[in-house]
mmCIF file of N, CA and C in Angstrom:
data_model
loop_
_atom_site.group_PDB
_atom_site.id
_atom_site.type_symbol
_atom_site.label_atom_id
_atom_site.label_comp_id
_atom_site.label_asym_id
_atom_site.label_seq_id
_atom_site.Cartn_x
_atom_site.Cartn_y
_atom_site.Cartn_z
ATOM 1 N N UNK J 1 34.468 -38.784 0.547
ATOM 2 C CA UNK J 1 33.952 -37.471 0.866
ATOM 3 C C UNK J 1 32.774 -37.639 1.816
ATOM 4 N N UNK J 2 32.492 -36.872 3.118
ATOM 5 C CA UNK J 2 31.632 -36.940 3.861
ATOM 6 C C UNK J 2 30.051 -36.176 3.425
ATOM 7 N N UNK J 3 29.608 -36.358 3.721
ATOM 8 C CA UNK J 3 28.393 -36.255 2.986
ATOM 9 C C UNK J 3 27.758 -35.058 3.570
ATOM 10 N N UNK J 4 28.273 -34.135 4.722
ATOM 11 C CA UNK J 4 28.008 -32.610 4.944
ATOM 12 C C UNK J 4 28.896 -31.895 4.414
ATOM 13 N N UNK J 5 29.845 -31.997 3.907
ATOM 14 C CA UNK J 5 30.563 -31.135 2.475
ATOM 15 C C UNK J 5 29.936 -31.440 1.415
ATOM 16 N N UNK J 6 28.967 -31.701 1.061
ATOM 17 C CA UNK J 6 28.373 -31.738 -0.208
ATOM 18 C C UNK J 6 27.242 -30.418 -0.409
ATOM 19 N N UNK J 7 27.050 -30.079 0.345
ATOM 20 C CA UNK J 7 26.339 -28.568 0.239
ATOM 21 C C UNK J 7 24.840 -28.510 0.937
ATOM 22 N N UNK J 8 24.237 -27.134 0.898
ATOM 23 C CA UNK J 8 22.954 -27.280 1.426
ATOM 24 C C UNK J 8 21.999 -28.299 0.585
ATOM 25 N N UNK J 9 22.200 -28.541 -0.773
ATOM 26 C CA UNK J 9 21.143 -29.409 -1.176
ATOM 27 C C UNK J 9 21.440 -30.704 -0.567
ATOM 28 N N UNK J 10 22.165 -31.492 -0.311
ATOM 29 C CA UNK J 10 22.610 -32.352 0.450
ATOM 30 C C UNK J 10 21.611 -32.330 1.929
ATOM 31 N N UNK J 11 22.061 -31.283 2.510
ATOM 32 C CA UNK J 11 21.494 -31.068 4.155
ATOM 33 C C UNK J 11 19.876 -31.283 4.007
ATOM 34 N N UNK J 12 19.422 -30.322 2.646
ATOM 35 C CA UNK J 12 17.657 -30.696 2.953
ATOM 36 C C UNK J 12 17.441 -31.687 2.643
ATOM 37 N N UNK J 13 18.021 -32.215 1.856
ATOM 38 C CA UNK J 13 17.800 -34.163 1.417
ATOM 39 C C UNK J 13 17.497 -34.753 2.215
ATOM 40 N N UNK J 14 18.651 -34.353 3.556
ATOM 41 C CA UNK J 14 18.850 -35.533 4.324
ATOM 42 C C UNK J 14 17.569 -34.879 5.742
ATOM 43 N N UNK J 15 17.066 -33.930 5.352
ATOM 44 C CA UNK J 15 16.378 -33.349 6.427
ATOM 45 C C UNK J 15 15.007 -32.706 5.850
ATOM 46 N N UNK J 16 13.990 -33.451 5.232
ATOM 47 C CA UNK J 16 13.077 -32.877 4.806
ATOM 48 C C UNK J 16 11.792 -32.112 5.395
ATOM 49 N N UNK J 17 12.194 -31.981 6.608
ATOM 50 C CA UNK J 17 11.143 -31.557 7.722
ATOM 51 C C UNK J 17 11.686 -29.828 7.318
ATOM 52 N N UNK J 18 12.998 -29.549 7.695
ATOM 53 C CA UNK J 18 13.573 -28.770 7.023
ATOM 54 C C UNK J 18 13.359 -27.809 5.789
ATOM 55 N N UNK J 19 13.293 -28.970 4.748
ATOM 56 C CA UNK J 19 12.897 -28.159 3.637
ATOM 57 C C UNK J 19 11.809 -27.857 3.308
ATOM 58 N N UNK J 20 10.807 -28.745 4.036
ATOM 59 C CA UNK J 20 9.114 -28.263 3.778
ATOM 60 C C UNK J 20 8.881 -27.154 4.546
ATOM 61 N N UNK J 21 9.307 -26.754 5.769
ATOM 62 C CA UNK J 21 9.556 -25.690 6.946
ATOM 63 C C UNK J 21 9.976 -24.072 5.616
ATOM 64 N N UNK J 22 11.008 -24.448 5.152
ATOM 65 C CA UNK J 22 11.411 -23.448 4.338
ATOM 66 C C UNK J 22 10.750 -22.922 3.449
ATOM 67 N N UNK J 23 10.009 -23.969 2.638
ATOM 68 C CA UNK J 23 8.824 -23.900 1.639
ATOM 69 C C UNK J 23 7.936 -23.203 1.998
ATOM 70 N N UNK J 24 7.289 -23.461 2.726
ATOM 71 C CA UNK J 24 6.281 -22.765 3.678
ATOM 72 C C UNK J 24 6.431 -21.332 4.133
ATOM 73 N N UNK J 25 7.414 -21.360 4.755
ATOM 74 C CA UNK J 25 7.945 -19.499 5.130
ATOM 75 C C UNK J 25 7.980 -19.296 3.749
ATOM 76 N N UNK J 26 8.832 -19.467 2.629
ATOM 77 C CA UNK J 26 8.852 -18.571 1.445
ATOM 78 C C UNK J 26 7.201 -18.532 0.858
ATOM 79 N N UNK J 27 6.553 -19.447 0.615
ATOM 80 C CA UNK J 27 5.267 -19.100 0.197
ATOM 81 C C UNK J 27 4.129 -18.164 1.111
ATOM 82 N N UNK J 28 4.529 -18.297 2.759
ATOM 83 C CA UNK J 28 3.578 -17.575 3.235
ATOM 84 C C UNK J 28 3.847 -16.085 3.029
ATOM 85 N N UNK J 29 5.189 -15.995 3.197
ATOM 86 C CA UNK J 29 5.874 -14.744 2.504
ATOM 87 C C UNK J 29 5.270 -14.307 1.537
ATOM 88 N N UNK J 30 5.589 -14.398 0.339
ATOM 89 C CA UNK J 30 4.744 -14.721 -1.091
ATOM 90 C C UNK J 30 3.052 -14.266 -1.021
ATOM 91 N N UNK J 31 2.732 -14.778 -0.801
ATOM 92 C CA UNK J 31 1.205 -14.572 -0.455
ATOM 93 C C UNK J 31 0.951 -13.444 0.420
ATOM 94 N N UNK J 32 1.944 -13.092 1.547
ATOM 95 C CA UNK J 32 1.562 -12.212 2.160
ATOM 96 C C UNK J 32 1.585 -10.732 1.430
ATOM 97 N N UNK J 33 2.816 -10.599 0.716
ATOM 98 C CA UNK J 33 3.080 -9.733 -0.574
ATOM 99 C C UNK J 33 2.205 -9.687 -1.210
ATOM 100 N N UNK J 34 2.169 -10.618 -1.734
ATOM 101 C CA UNK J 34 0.934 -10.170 -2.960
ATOM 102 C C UNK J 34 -0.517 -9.882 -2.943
ATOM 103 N N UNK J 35 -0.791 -10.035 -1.263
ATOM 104 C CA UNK J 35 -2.230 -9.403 -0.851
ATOM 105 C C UNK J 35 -1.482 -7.850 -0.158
ATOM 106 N N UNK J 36 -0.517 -7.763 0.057
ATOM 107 C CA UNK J 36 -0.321 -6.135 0.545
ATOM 108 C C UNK J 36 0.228 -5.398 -0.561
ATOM 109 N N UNK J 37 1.059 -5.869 -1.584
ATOM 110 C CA UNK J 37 1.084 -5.047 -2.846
ATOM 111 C C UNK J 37 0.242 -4.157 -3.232
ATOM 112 N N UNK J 38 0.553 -2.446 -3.271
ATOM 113 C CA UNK J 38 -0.318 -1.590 -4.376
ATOM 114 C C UNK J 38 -0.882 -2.143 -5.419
ATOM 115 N N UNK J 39 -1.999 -2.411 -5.956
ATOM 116 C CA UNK J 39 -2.112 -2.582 -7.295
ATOM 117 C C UNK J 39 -2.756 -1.223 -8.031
ATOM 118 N N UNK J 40 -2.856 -0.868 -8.782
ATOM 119 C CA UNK J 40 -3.761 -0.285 -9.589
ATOM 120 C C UNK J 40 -3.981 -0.500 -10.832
ATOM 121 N N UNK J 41 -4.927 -0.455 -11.742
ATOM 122 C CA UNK J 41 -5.722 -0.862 -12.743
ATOM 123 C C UNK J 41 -5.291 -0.038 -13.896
ATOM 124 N N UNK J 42 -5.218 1.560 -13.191
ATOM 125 C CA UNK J 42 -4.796 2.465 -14.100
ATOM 126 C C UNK J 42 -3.999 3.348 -13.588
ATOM 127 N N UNK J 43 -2.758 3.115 -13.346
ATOM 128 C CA UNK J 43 -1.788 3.963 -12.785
ATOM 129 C C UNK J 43 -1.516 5.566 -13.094
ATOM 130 N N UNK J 44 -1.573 6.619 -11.835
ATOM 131 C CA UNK J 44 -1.634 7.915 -11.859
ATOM 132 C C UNK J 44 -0.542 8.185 -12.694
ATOM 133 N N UNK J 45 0.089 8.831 -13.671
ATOM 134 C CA UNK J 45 0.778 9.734 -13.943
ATOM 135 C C UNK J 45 0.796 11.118 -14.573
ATOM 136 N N UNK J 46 1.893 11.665 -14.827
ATOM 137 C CA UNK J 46 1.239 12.711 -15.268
ATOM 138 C C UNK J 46 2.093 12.751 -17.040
ATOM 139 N N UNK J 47 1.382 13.699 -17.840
ATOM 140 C CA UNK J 47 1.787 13.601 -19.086
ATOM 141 C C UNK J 47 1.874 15.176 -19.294
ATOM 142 N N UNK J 48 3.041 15.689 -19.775
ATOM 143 C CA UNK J 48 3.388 17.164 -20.175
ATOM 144 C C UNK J 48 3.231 17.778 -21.630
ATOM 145 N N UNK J 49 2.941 16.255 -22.426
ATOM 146 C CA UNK J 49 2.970 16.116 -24.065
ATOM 147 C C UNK J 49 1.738 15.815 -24.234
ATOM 148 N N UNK J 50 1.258 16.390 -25.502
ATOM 149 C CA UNK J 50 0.095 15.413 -26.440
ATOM 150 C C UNK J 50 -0.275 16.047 -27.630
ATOM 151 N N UNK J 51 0.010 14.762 -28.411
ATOM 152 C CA UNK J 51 0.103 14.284 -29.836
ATOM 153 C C UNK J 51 -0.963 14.147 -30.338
ATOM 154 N N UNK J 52 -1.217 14.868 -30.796
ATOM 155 C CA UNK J 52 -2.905 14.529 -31.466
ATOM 156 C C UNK J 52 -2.501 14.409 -33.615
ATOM 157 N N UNK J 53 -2.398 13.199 -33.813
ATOM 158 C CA UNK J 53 -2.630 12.907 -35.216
ATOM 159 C C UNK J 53 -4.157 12.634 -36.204
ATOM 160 N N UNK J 54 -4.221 14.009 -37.216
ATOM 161 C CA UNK J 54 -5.386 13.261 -37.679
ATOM 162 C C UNK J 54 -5.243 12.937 -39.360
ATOM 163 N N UNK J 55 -5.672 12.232 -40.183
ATOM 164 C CA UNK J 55 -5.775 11.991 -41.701
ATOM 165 C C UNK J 55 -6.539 13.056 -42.007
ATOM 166 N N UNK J 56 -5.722 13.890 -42.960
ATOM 167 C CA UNK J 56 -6.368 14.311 -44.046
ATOM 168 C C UNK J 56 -5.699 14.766 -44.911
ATOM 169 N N UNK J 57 -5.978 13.714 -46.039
ATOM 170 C CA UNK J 57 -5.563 13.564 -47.379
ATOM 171 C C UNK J 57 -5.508 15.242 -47.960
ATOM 172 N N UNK J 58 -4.083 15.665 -48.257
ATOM 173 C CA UNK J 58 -4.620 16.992 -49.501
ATOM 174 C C UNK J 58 -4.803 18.179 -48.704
ATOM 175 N N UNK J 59 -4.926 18.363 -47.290
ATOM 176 C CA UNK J 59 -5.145 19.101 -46.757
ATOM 177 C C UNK J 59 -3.762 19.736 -45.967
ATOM 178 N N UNK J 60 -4.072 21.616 -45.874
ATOM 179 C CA UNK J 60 -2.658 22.097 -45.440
ATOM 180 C C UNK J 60 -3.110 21.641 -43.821
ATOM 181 N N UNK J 61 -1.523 22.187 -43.159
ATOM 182 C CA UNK J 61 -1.965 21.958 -41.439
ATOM 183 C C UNK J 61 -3.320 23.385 -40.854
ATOM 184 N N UNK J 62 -3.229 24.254 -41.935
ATOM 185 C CA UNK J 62 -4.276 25.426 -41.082
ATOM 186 C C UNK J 62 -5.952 25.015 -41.682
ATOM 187 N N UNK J 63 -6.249 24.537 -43.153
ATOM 188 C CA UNK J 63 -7.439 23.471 -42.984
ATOM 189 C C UNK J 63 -7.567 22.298 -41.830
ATOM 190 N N UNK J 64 -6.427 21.436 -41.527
ATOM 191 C CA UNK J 64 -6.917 20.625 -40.713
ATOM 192 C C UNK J 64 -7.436 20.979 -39.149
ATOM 193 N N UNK J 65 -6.651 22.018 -38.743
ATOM 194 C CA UNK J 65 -6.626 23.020 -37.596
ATOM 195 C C UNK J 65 -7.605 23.729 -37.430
ATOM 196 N N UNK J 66 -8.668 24.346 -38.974
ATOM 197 C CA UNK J 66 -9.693 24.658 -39.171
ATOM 198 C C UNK J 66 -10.974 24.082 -38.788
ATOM 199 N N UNK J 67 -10.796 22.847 -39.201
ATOM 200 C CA UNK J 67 -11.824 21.562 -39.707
ATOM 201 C C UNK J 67 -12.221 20.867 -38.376
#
Protein backbone atom coordinates (compact mmCIF):
# COMPACT_ATOMS: atom_id res chain seq x y z
CA UNK A 1 0.00 0.00 0.00
CA UNK A 2 1.40 3.44 -0.93
CA UNK A 3 1.65 5.58 1.74
CA UNK A 4 -0.70 8.66 0.25
CA UNK A 5 -3.75 6.32 0.50
CA UNK A 6 -3.37 6.15 3.99
CA UNK A 7 -5.24 9.36 4.74
CA UNK A 8 -4.75 12.98 5.85
CA UNK A 9 -3.15 11.84 9.12
CA UNK A 10 -0.56 10.21 7.10
CA UNK A 11 0.00 13.55 4.83
CA UNK A 12 0.63 15.79 8.14
CA UNK A 13 3.06 13.18 9.44
CA UNK A 14 4.88 13.29 6.59
CA UNK A 15 4.58 17.18 6.37
CA UNK A 16 4.79 18.87 9.66
CA UNK A 17 5.34 22.39 8.51
CA UNK A 18 1.81 21.70 7.39
CA UNK A 19 0.35 20.71 10.43
CA UNK A 20 1.84 23.37 12.68
CA UNK A 21 0.54 25.98 9.78
CA UNK A 22 -2.97 24.43 10.54
CA UNK A 23 -2.59 24.60 14.29
CA UNK A 24 -1.97 28.00 14.21
CA UNK A 25 -4.90 29.20 11.86
CA UNK A 26 -7.29 27.11 14.13
CA UNK A 27 -5.99 28.70 17.36
CA UNK A 28 -5.67 32.21 15.96
CA UNK A 29 -9.19 31.62 14.94
CA UNK A 30 -10.05 30.54 18.45
CA UNK A 31 -8.70 33.42 20.15
CA UNK A 32 -9.98 35.69 17.76
CA UNK A 33 -13.62 34.43 18.81
CA UNK A 34 -13.29 34.47 22.03
CA UNK A 35 -12.11 38.15 22.31
CA UNK A 36 -15.15 39.15 19.85
CA UNK A 37 -17.76 36.94 21.57
CA UNK A 38 -20.79 38.82 23.45
CA UNK A 39 -20.30 38.07 26.90
CA UNK A 40 -22.50 39.15 29.59
CA UNK A 41 -22.38 38.59 33.30
CA UNK A 42 -26.07 38.88 33.60
CA UNK A 43 -27.99 38.20 30.62
CA UNK A 44 -31.16 40.52 29.59
CA UNK A 45 -34.32 38.65 29.61
CA UNK A 46 -37.52 39.10 30.20
CA UNK A 47 -39.81 37.17 32.79
CA UNK A 48 -43.85 37.24 32.45
CA UNK A 49 -44.13 34.99 35.80
CA UNK A 50 -43.31 35.41 39.49
CA UNK A 51 -43.50 33.08 42.19
CA UNK A 52 -43.21 34.44 45.33
CA UNK A 53 -43.19 31.50 48.17
CA UNK A 54 -43.36 32.31 51.79
CA UNK A 55 -43.51 29.86 55.24
CA UNK A 56 -46.12 30.20 57.32
CA UNK A 57 -46.91 27.53 59.46
CA UNK A 58 -50.95 27.45 60.34
CA UNK A 59 -51.65 30.29 58.41
CA UNK A 60 -54.69 30.72 55.67
CA UNK A 61 -53.43 32.25 52.12
CA UNK A 62 -55.50 35.75 53.09
CA UNK A 63 -53.33 36.00 56.65
CA UNK A 64 -50.26 35.42 54.71
CA UNK A 65 -51.37 38.02 51.96
CA UNK A 66 -52.25 40.15 55.01
CA UNK A 67 -48.99 39.83 56.92
Amino acid sequence: MRESSKGIISWFAHNPVAANLLMMVILLAGISTAFSIKKELFPQFESRRVSINVPYRGGTPVEVEEG
